[in-house]
Short mmCIF file of C-alpha atoms in Angstrom, two decimals:
data_model
loop_
_atom_site.label_atom_id
_atom_site.label_comp_id
_atom_site.label_asym_id
_atom_site.label_seq_id
_atom_site.Cartn_x
_atom_site.Cartn_y
_atom_site.Cartn_z
CA MET V 573 124.74 278.19 -2.53
CA ALA V 574 128.23 278.85 -3.85
CA TYR V 575 129.57 282.34 -3.59
CA GLY V 576 129.58 284.45 -6.68
CA ALA V 577 132.49 286.42 -7.98
CA ALA V 578 134.33 288.20 -5.18
CA MET V 579 134.34 291.98 -5.04
CA MET V 580 137.35 293.37 -6.86
CA LEU V 581 139.35 296.34 -5.67
CA HIS V 582 138.90 299.60 -7.52
CA PRO V 583 141.97 299.68 -9.78
CA THR V 584 144.65 302.26 -9.16
CA LYS V 585 146.57 303.88 -11.96
CA HIS V 586 148.95 300.94 -12.09
CA PRO V 587 147.29 297.90 -10.47
CA THR V 588 149.76 295.30 -9.31
CA PRO V 589 148.77 291.76 -10.35
CA SER V 590 149.53 288.85 -8.11
CA PRO V 591 152.03 286.30 -9.42
CA GLU V 592 149.49 283.68 -8.27
CA ALA V 593 146.32 285.27 -9.59
CA ARG V 594 144.30 282.07 -9.34
CA ALA V 595 144.70 282.13 -5.56
CA THR V 596 141.90 284.15 -4.00
CA LEU V 597 144.11 285.19 -1.07
CA ASN V 598 147.86 285.41 -1.44
CA ALA V 599 150.44 286.72 1.04
CA GLN V 600 154.00 287.59 0.10
CA ALA V 601 156.85 288.23 2.52
CA LEU V 602 154.55 289.47 5.29
CA ALA V 603 156.16 290.79 8.45
CA CYS V 604 154.35 291.79 11.63
CA ARG V 605 155.60 293.77 14.60
CA ARG V 606 153.99 294.11 18.01
CA GLY V 607 155.58 296.88 20.00
CA GLN V 608 159.34 296.44 19.72
CA ARG V 609 159.12 292.76 18.86
CA LEU V 610 159.11 291.39 15.32
CA LEU V 611 156.69 288.46 15.52
CA PHE V 612 157.28 287.00 12.07
CA ALA V 613 158.85 287.93 8.76
CA GLY V 614 159.02 286.51 5.24
CA LEU V 615 155.64 284.81 5.62
CA ASP V 616 154.12 283.50 2.38
CA PHE V 617 150.95 281.55 1.70
CA SER V 618 148.18 281.11 -0.85
CA LEU V 619 144.58 280.17 -0.14
CA GLU V 620 142.03 279.25 -2.77
CA ARG V 621 138.28 278.87 -2.59
CA GLY V 622 137.13 275.74 -0.83
CA ARG V 623 140.31 275.54 1.27
CA ILE V 624 141.25 275.88 4.93
CA LEU V 625 144.49 277.15 6.45
CA ILE V 626 145.24 276.13 10.04
CA LEU V 627 147.62 278.44 11.94
CA ARG V 628 149.96 276.69 14.36
CA GLY V 629 152.37 277.95 16.97
CA PRO V 630 152.59 278.63 20.70
CA ASN V 631 151.01 281.62 22.40
CA GLY V 632 152.81 284.79 21.35
CA SER V 633 153.92 283.44 17.97
CA GLY V 634 151.67 285.86 16.08
CA LYS V 635 148.55 283.86 15.19
CA THR V 636 146.12 286.49 16.43
CA SER V 637 148.24 289.27 14.94
CA LEU V 638 148.15 287.58 11.53
CA LEU V 639 144.37 287.16 11.68
CA ARG V 640 143.93 290.83 12.61
CA LEU V 641 146.20 291.80 9.76
CA LEU V 642 144.11 289.73 7.31
CA ALA V 643 140.94 291.31 8.71
CA GLY V 644 142.27 294.81 8.00
CA LEU V 645 142.46 295.68 11.71
CA SER V 646 146.22 296.26 11.58
CA ARG V 647 148.88 296.82 8.96
CA PRO V 648 151.89 294.66 8.11
CA GLU V 649 155.38 295.82 8.90
CA ALA V 650 156.36 294.65 5.42
CA GLY V 651 155.07 292.49 2.59
CA GLN V 652 151.95 292.47 0.47
CA LEU V 653 148.51 290.85 0.46
CA PHE V 654 146.65 290.09 -2.77
CA TRP V 655 142.93 289.46 -3.15
CA CYS V 656 141.69 288.00 -6.43
CA GLY V 657 145.00 288.93 -8.03
CA MET V 658 144.94 292.57 -6.96
CA ALA V 659 147.21 294.17 -4.38
CA VAL V 660 145.40 295.05 -1.16
CA PRO V 661 146.17 298.65 -0.06
CA PRO V 662 147.44 299.33 3.47
CA SER V 663 143.91 300.30 4.54
CA GLY V 664 142.70 296.77 3.78
CA ALA V 665 139.99 298.10 1.45
CA GLY V 666 138.64 295.43 -0.85
CA LEU V 667 139.61 292.58 1.48
CA SER V 668 138.03 293.62 4.77
CA GLU V 669 134.61 293.66 3.06
CA GLN V 670 135.03 289.97 2.23
CA VAL V 671 135.93 288.88 5.76
CA HIS V 672 134.23 287.60 8.88
CA TYR V 673 136.58 287.87 11.87
CA VAL V 674 135.66 286.11 15.11
CA GLY V 675 138.26 286.90 17.73
CA HIS V 676 138.51 286.58 21.50
CA SER V 677 135.93 289.31 22.10
CA SER V 678 132.30 288.40 21.45
CA GLY V 679 131.57 291.62 19.56
CA MET V 680 128.13 291.67 21.22
CA LYS V 681 126.34 294.19 23.44
CA ALA V 682 125.75 292.56 26.83
CA ALA V 683 122.46 294.38 27.49
CA PHE V 684 120.93 293.47 24.12
CA SER V 685 119.18 290.19 23.41
CA VAL V 686 120.72 287.52 21.23
CA THR V 687 118.28 288.35 18.44
CA ASP V 688 118.88 292.11 18.65
CA ASN V 689 122.64 291.62 18.53
CA LEU V 690 122.43 289.40 15.47
CA ARG V 691 119.95 291.77 13.82
CA PHE V 692 122.43 294.61 14.31
CA TRP V 693 125.23 292.58 12.71
CA ALA V 694 123.00 291.55 9.81
CA ARG V 695 122.30 295.22 9.06
CA TYR V 696 125.86 296.37 9.65
CA LEU V 697 127.34 293.66 7.42
CA GLY V 698 124.75 294.04 4.69
CA GLY V 699 123.05 290.74 5.40
CA ALA V 700 119.37 289.86 5.36
CA GLU V 701 117.30 289.68 8.52
CA ASP V 702 115.57 286.57 7.21
CA ARG V 703 118.81 284.72 7.95
CA LEU V 704 118.44 285.29 11.69
CA GLU V 705 116.24 282.27 12.33
CA ALA V 706 118.55 279.95 10.42
CA SER V 707 121.62 281.27 12.24
CA LEU V 708 119.94 280.74 15.63
CA GLU V 709 118.98 277.21 14.66
CA ALA V 710 122.44 276.37 13.33
CA LEU V 711 124.03 277.22 16.71
CA ASP V 712 121.16 275.81 18.81
CA LEU V 713 120.28 279.26 20.16
CA GLU V 714 116.51 279.40 19.61
CA ALA V 715 115.70 278.97 23.30
CA LEU V 716 118.12 281.77 24.22
CA ALA V 717 117.12 284.25 21.51
CA HIS V 718 115.19 286.59 23.85
CA LEU V 719 117.83 286.67 26.60
CA PRO V 720 120.43 289.44 27.00
CA VAL V 721 123.84 288.26 25.91
CA GLY V 722 125.30 289.32 29.26
CA ALA V 723 123.15 286.70 31.01
CA LEU V 724 124.60 283.83 28.97
CA SER V 725 127.43 281.49 29.85
CA ALA V 726 130.81 281.81 28.12
CA GLY V 727 130.00 278.89 25.82
CA GLN V 728 126.62 280.34 24.89
CA GLN V 729 128.18 283.73 24.16
CA ARG V 730 130.71 282.01 21.94
CA ARG V 731 127.90 280.41 19.96
CA VAL V 732 126.26 283.82 19.50
CA SER V 733 129.56 285.16 18.13
CA LEU V 734 129.77 282.25 15.71
CA ALA V 735 126.16 282.79 14.60
CA ARG V 736 127.35 286.13 13.22
CA LEU V 737 129.12 284.15 10.48
CA LEU V 738 125.75 283.12 9.08
CA VAL V 739 123.71 286.34 9.12
CA ALA V 740 125.73 287.88 6.26
CA PRO V 741 127.63 285.47 3.99
CA ARG V 742 131.23 286.42 3.35
CA PRO V 743 133.77 284.19 1.62
CA LEU V 744 136.68 284.42 4.07
CA TRP V 745 136.27 283.32 7.68
CA LEU V 746 139.03 284.28 10.13
CA LEU V 747 138.58 282.34 13.36
CA ASP V 748 140.74 282.82 16.44
CA GLU V 749 140.49 279.82 18.80
CA PRO V 750 136.82 279.31 17.85
CA THR V 751 136.35 276.26 20.10
CA VAL V 752 137.12 278.14 23.34
CA ALA V 753 134.32 277.50 25.89
CA LEU V 754 132.48 275.13 23.53
CA ASP V 755 131.53 271.65 24.71
CA SER V 756 132.10 268.64 22.45
CA ASP V 757 128.62 268.79 20.87
CA ASN V 758 129.06 272.42 19.88
CA GLN V 759 132.60 271.80 18.66
CA HIS V 760 131.12 269.22 16.29
CA ARG V 761 128.46 271.73 15.30
CA LEU V 762 131.19 274.27 14.49
CA THR V 763 133.08 271.69 12.44
CA GLY V 764 129.95 271.10 10.37
CA LEU V 765 129.52 274.83 9.74
CA ILE V 766 133.12 275.18 8.57
CA GLN V 767 132.82 272.15 6.30
CA THR V 768 129.62 273.47 4.73
CA HIS V 769 131.22 276.88 4.24
CA VAL V 770 134.20 275.55 2.31
CA GLN V 771 132.09 273.07 0.34
CA ASN V 772 130.13 276.08 -0.90
CA GLY V 773 133.30 277.78 -2.09
CA GLY V 774 134.24 279.67 1.06
CA MET V 775 137.63 279.81 2.76
CA ALA V 776 138.79 279.80 6.35
CA VAL V 777 141.96 280.73 8.22
CA ILE V 778 141.80 279.26 11.71
CA ALA V 779 144.09 279.63 14.71
CA THR V 780 143.45 276.71 17.05
CA HIS V 781 145.12 274.39 19.51
CA THR V 782 142.16 271.99 19.31
CA PRO V 783 141.76 269.49 16.44
CA LEU V 784 138.65 270.48 14.50
CA GLY V 785 138.30 267.42 12.31
CA VAL V 786 138.60 269.43 9.09
CA ASP V 787 141.09 269.00 6.28
CA GLY V 788 143.38 271.95 5.80
CA ALA V 789 146.91 273.06 5.12
CA SER V 790 149.01 273.89 8.17
CA LEU V 791 151.08 277.04 8.62
CA ASP V 792 153.42 277.03 11.63
CA LEU V 793 154.37 280.60 12.51
CA ARG V 794 157.48 279.40 14.33
CA ASP V 795 158.99 278.82 10.89
CA PHE V 796 158.77 282.55 10.20
CA GLN V 797 160.14 283.91 13.44
CA PRO V 798 163.31 285.95 12.85
CA GLU V 799 165.31 283.62 15.12
CA ALA V 800 164.23 280.55 13.15
CA GLN V 801 165.14 282.16 9.84
CA HIS V 802 168.55 283.17 11.20
CA MET V 803 169.19 279.58 12.31
CA ALA V 804 168.12 278.23 8.92
CA HIS V 805 170.65 280.43 7.12
CA ASP V 806 173.55 279.89 9.53
CA PRO V 807 174.84 276.29 9.37
CA LEU V 808 176.99 276.77 12.48
CA LEU V 809 174.09 278.03 14.61
CA ALA V 810 171.85 275.26 13.33
CA PHE V 811 174.05 272.66 15.07
CA GLU V 812 174.32 274.47 18.38
CA ASP V 813 172.42 273.07 21.37
#
């Protein structure tokens, strides 16, 4: 089932329209700092429904930081995000409610069963508990449903984290190295879930070093590192070894 109209932000006195209002998610001149280090600056992209954006770059280039920024877990150093043509406030309100973020942490309670963890997330995210069975089946977790998450292998725990995507539909998936600890069969299973999601009008931003077999635009964060931008604007430096 295709997603309906996305939740709009409550307008402020003077709402700022995006110059690319048809793009569901638009970023303009984003900059991100971690500690004293500026990870990237001047980062722009647009993402429409039914599309995938693949984040590229070595470790430390800012892929995880960008995903956390999009999830509303941190704030940009500079720049602006737009959702459905409306400026997203620094708090992330209006965008964070549209997002599923699966990061390096499982987000699960080790002592709780697989089913109890997913039931908690269904309630917390406003999903329906009748989606639990389908989410377990989609990630081949039925036989593990009664076990505590802490008793599972790393790959099994990863599948439980990914099942959270299905208990409460949200249009924007933010996935940070989602194939970590997955064997080839479950990597293919994940690819199928992503493809179905975007075919139904969803979107995904994915940081990965592993080819997923999905079509998507590529965004290399090395192109937005301050050093790279300095080189691009200085013809003498560009020719130095």
